[in-house]
mmCIF file with all atom_site columns, C-alpha atoms in Angstrom:
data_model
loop_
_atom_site.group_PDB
_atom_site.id
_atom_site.type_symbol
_atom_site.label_atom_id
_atom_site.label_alt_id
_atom_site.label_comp_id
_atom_site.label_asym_id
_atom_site.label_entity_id
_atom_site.label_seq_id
_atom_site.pdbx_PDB_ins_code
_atom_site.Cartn_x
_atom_site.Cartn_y
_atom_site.Cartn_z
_atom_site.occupancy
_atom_site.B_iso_or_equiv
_atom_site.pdbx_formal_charge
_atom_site.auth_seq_id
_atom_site.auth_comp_id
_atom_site.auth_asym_id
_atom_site.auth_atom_id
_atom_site.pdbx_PDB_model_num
ATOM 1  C CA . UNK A 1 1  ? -47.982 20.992  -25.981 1.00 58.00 ? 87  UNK A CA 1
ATOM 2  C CA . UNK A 1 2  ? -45.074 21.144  -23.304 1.00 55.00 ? 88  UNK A CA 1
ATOM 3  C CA . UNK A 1 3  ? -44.007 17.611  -24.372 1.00 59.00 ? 89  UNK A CA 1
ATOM 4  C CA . UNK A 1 4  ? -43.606 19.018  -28.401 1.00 61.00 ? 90  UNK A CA 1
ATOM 5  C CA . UNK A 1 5  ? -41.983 21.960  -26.686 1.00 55.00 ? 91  UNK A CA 1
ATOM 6  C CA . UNK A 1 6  ? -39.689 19.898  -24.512 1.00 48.00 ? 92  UNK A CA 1
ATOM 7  C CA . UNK A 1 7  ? -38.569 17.651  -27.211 1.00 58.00 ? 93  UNK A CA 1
ATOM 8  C CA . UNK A 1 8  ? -37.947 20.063  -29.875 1.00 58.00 ? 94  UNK A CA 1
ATOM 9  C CA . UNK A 1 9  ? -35.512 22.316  -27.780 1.00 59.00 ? 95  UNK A CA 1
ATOM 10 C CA . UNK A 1 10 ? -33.754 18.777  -26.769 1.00 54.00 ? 96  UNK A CA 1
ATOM 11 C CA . UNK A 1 11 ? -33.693 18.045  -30.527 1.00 56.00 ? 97  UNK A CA 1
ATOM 12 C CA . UNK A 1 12 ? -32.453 21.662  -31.199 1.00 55.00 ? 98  UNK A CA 1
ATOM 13 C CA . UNK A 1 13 ? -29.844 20.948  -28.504 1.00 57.00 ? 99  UNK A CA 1
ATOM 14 C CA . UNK A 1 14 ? -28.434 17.802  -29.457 1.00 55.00 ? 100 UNK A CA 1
ATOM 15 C CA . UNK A 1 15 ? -27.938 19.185  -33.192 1.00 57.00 ? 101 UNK A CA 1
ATOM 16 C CA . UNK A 1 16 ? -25.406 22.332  -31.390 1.00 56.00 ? 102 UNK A CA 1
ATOM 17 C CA . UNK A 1 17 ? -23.065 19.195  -29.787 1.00 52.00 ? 103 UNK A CA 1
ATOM 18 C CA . UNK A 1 18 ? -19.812 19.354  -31.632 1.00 57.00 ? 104 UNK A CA 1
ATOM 19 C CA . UNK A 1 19 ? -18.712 15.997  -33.098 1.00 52.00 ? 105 UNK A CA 1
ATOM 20 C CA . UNK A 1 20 ? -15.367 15.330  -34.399 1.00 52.00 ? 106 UNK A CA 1
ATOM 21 C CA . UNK A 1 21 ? -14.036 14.597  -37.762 1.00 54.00 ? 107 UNK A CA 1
ATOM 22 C CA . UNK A 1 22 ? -14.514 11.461  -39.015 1.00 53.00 ? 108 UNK A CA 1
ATOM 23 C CA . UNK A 1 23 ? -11.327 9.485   -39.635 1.00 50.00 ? 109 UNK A CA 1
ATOM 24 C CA . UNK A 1 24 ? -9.963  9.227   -43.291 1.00 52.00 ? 110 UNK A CA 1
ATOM 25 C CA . UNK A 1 25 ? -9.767  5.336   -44.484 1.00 52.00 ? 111 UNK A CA 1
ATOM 26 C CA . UNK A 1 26 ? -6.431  4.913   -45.817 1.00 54.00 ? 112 UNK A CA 1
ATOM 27 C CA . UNK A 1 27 ? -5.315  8.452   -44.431 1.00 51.00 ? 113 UNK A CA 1
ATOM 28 C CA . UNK A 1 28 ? -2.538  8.879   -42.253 1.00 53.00 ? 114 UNK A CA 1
ATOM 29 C CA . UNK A 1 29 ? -3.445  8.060   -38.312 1.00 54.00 ? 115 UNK A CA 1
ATOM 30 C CA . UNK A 1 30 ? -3.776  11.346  -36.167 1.00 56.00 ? 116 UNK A CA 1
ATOM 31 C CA . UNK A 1 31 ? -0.643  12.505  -34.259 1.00 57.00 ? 117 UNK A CA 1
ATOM 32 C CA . UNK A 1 32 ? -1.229  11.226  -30.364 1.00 58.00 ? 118 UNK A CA 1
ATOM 33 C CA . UNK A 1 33 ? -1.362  14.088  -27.999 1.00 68.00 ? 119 UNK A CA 1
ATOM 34 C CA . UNK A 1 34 ? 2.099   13.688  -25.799 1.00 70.00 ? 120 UNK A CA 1
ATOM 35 C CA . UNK A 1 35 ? 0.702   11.408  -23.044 1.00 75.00 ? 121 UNK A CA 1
ATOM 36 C CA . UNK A 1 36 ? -0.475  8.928   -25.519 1.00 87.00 ? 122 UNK A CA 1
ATOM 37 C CA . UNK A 1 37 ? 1.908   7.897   -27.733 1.00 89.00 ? 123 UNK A CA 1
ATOM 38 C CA . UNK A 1 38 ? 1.720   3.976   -27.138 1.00 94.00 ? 124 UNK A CA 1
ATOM 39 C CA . UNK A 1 39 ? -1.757  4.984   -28.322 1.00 92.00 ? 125 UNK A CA 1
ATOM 40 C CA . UNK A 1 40 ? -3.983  3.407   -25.088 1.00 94.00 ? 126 UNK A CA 1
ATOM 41 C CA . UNK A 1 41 ? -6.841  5.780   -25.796 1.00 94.00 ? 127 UNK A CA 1
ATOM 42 C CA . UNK A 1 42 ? -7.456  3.553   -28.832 1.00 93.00 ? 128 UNK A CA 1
ATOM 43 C CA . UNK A 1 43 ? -7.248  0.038   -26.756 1.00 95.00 ? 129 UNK A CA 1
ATOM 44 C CA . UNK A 1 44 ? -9.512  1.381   -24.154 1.00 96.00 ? 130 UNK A CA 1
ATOM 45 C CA . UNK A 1 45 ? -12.154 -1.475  -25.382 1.00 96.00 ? 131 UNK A CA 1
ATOM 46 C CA . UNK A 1 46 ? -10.059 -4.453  -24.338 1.00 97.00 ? 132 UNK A CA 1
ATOM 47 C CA . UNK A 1 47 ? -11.306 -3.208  -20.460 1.00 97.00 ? 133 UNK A CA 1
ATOM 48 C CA . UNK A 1 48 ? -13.277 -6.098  -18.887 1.00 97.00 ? 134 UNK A CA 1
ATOM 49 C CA . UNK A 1 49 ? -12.608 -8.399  -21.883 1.00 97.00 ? 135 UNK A CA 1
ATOM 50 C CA . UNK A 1 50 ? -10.555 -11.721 -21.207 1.00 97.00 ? 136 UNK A CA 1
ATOM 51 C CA . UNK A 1 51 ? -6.803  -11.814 -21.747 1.00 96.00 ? 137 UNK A CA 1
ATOM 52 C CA . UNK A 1 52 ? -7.310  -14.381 -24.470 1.00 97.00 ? 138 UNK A CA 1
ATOM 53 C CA . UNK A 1 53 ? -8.811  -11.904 -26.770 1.00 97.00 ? 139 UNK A CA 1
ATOM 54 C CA . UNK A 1 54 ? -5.384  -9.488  -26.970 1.00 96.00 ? 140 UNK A CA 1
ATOM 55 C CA . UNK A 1 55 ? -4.396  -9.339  -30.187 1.00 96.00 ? 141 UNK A CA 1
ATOM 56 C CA . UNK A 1 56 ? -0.873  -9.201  -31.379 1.00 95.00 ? 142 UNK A CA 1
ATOM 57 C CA . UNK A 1 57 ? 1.079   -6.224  -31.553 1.00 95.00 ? 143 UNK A CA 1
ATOM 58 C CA . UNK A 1 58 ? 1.561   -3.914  -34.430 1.00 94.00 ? 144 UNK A CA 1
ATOM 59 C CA . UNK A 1 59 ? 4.936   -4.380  -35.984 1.00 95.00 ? 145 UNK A CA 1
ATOM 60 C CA . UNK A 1 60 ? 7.326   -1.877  -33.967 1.00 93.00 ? 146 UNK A CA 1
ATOM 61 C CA . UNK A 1 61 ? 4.583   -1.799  -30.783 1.00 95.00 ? 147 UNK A CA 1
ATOM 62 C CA . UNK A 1 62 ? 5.839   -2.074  -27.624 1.00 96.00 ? 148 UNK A CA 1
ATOM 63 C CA . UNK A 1 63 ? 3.420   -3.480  -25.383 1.00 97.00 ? 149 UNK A CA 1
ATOM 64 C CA . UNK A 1 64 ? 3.810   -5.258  -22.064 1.00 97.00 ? 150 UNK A CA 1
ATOM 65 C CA . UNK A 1 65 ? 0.774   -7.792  -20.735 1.00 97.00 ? 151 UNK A CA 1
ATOM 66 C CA . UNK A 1 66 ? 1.021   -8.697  -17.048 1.00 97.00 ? 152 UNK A CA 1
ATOM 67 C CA . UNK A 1 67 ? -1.284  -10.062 -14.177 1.00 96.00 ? 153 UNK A CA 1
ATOM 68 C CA . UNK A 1 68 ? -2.308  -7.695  -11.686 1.00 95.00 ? 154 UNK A CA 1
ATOM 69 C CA . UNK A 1 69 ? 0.372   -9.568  -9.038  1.00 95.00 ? 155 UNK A CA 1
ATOM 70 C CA . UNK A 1 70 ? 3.084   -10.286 -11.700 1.00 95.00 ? 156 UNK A CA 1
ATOM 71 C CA . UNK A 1 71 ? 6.708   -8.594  -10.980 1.00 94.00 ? 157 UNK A CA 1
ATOM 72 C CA . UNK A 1 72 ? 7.167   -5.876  -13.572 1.00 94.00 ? 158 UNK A CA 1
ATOM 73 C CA . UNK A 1 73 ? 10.010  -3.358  -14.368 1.00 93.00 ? 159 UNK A CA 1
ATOM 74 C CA . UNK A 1 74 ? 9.645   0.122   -12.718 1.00 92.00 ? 160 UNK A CA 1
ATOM 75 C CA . UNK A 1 75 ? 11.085  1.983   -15.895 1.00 94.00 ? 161 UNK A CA 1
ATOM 76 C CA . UNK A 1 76 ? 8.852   4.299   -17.397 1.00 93.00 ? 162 UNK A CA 1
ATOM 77 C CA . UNK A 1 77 ? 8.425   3.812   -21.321 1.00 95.00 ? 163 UNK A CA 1
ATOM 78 C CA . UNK A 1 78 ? 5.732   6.370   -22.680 1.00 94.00 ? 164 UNK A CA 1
ATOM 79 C CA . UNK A 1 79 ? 5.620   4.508   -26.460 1.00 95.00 ? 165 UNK A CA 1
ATOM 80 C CA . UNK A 1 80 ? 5.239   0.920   -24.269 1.00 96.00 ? 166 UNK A CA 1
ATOM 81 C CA . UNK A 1 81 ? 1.148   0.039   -23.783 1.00 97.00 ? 167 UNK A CA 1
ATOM 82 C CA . UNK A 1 82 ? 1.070   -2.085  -20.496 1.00 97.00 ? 168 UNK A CA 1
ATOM 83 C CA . UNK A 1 83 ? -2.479  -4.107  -20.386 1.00 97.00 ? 169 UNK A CA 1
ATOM 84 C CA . UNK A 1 84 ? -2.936  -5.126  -16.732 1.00 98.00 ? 170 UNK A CA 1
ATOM 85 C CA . UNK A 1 85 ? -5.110  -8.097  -15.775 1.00 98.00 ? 171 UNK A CA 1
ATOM 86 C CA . UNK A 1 86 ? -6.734  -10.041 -13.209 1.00 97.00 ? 172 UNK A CA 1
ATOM 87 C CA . UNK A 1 87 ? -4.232  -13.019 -11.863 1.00 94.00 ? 173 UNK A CA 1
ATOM 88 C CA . UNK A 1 88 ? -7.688  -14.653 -11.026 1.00 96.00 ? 174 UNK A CA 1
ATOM 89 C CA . UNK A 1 89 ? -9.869  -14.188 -13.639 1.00 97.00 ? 175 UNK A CA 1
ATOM 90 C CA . UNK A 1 90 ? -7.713  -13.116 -16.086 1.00 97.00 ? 176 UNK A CA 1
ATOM 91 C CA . UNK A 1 91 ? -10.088 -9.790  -17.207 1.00 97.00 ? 177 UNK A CA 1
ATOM 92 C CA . UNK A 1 92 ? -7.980  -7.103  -18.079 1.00 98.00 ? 178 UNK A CA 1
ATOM 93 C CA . UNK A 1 93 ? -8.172  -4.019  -15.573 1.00 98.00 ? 179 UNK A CA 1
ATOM 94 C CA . UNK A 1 94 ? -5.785  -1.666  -17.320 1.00 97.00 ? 180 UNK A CA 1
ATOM 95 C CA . UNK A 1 95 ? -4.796  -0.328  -20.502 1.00 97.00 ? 181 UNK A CA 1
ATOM 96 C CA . UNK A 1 96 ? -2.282  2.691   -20.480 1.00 95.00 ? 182 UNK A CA 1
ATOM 97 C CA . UNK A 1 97 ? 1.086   4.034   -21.336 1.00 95.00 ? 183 UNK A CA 1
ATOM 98 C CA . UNK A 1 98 ? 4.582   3.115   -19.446 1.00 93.00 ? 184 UNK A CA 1
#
C-alpha cells in the first residue's frame, strides 16, 4: 500500500513540473537571451564529440574552432561561437560565446 502511495504522489509530482513550449517548425527561432547570441546553448551537444563531426557554419555565423594549446585572439566577440578542443585527442571541451 505505501509503494501505490509512494508512486502516485511521484506521478502527481512529475505532472506539476513546468515544461516549455515546444518550438514552432518553420516559425521564427526564439530571441537569445543577451549572453547567448552566437547561440552556444544550442551547440552544447558537440561536448565530448570529435572535431571531425563540426558542421559548417550557418551563413553569416561567426564561429572560431581551435585546439586547447592553439594561439587565439584575446578580443571578445559575443555573436562569435568558439568550440575548444583537445590538441591530443581532438574531443571538443568547449562550446561558448567570444
Amino acid at each position: 500500500m505505501k509503494q501505490i502511495l509512494l508512486m502516485s504522489s511521484l506521478a502527481l509530482a512529475a505532472a506539476c513540473a513546468p515544461v516549455p513550449p515546444p518550438h514552432q517548425i518553420g516559425g521564427p527561432d526564439p530571441i537569445p537571451p543577451e549572453n547567448d547570441r552566437c547561440r552556444a546553448s544550442v551547440r552544447q551537444d558537440l561536448i565530448g564529440r570529435h572535431r571531425s563531426e563540426i558542421p559548417t557554419a550557418p551563413p553569416g555565423a561567426i564561429w572560431r574552432v581551435s585546439c586547447s594549446s592553439c594561439a587565439v585572439t584575446m578580443d571578445y566577440n559575443p555573436q562569435r561561437l568558439n568550440i575548444v578542443y583537445d590538441d591530443r585527442t581532438e574531443i571538443i571541451q568547449s562550446v561558448s560565446c567570444g
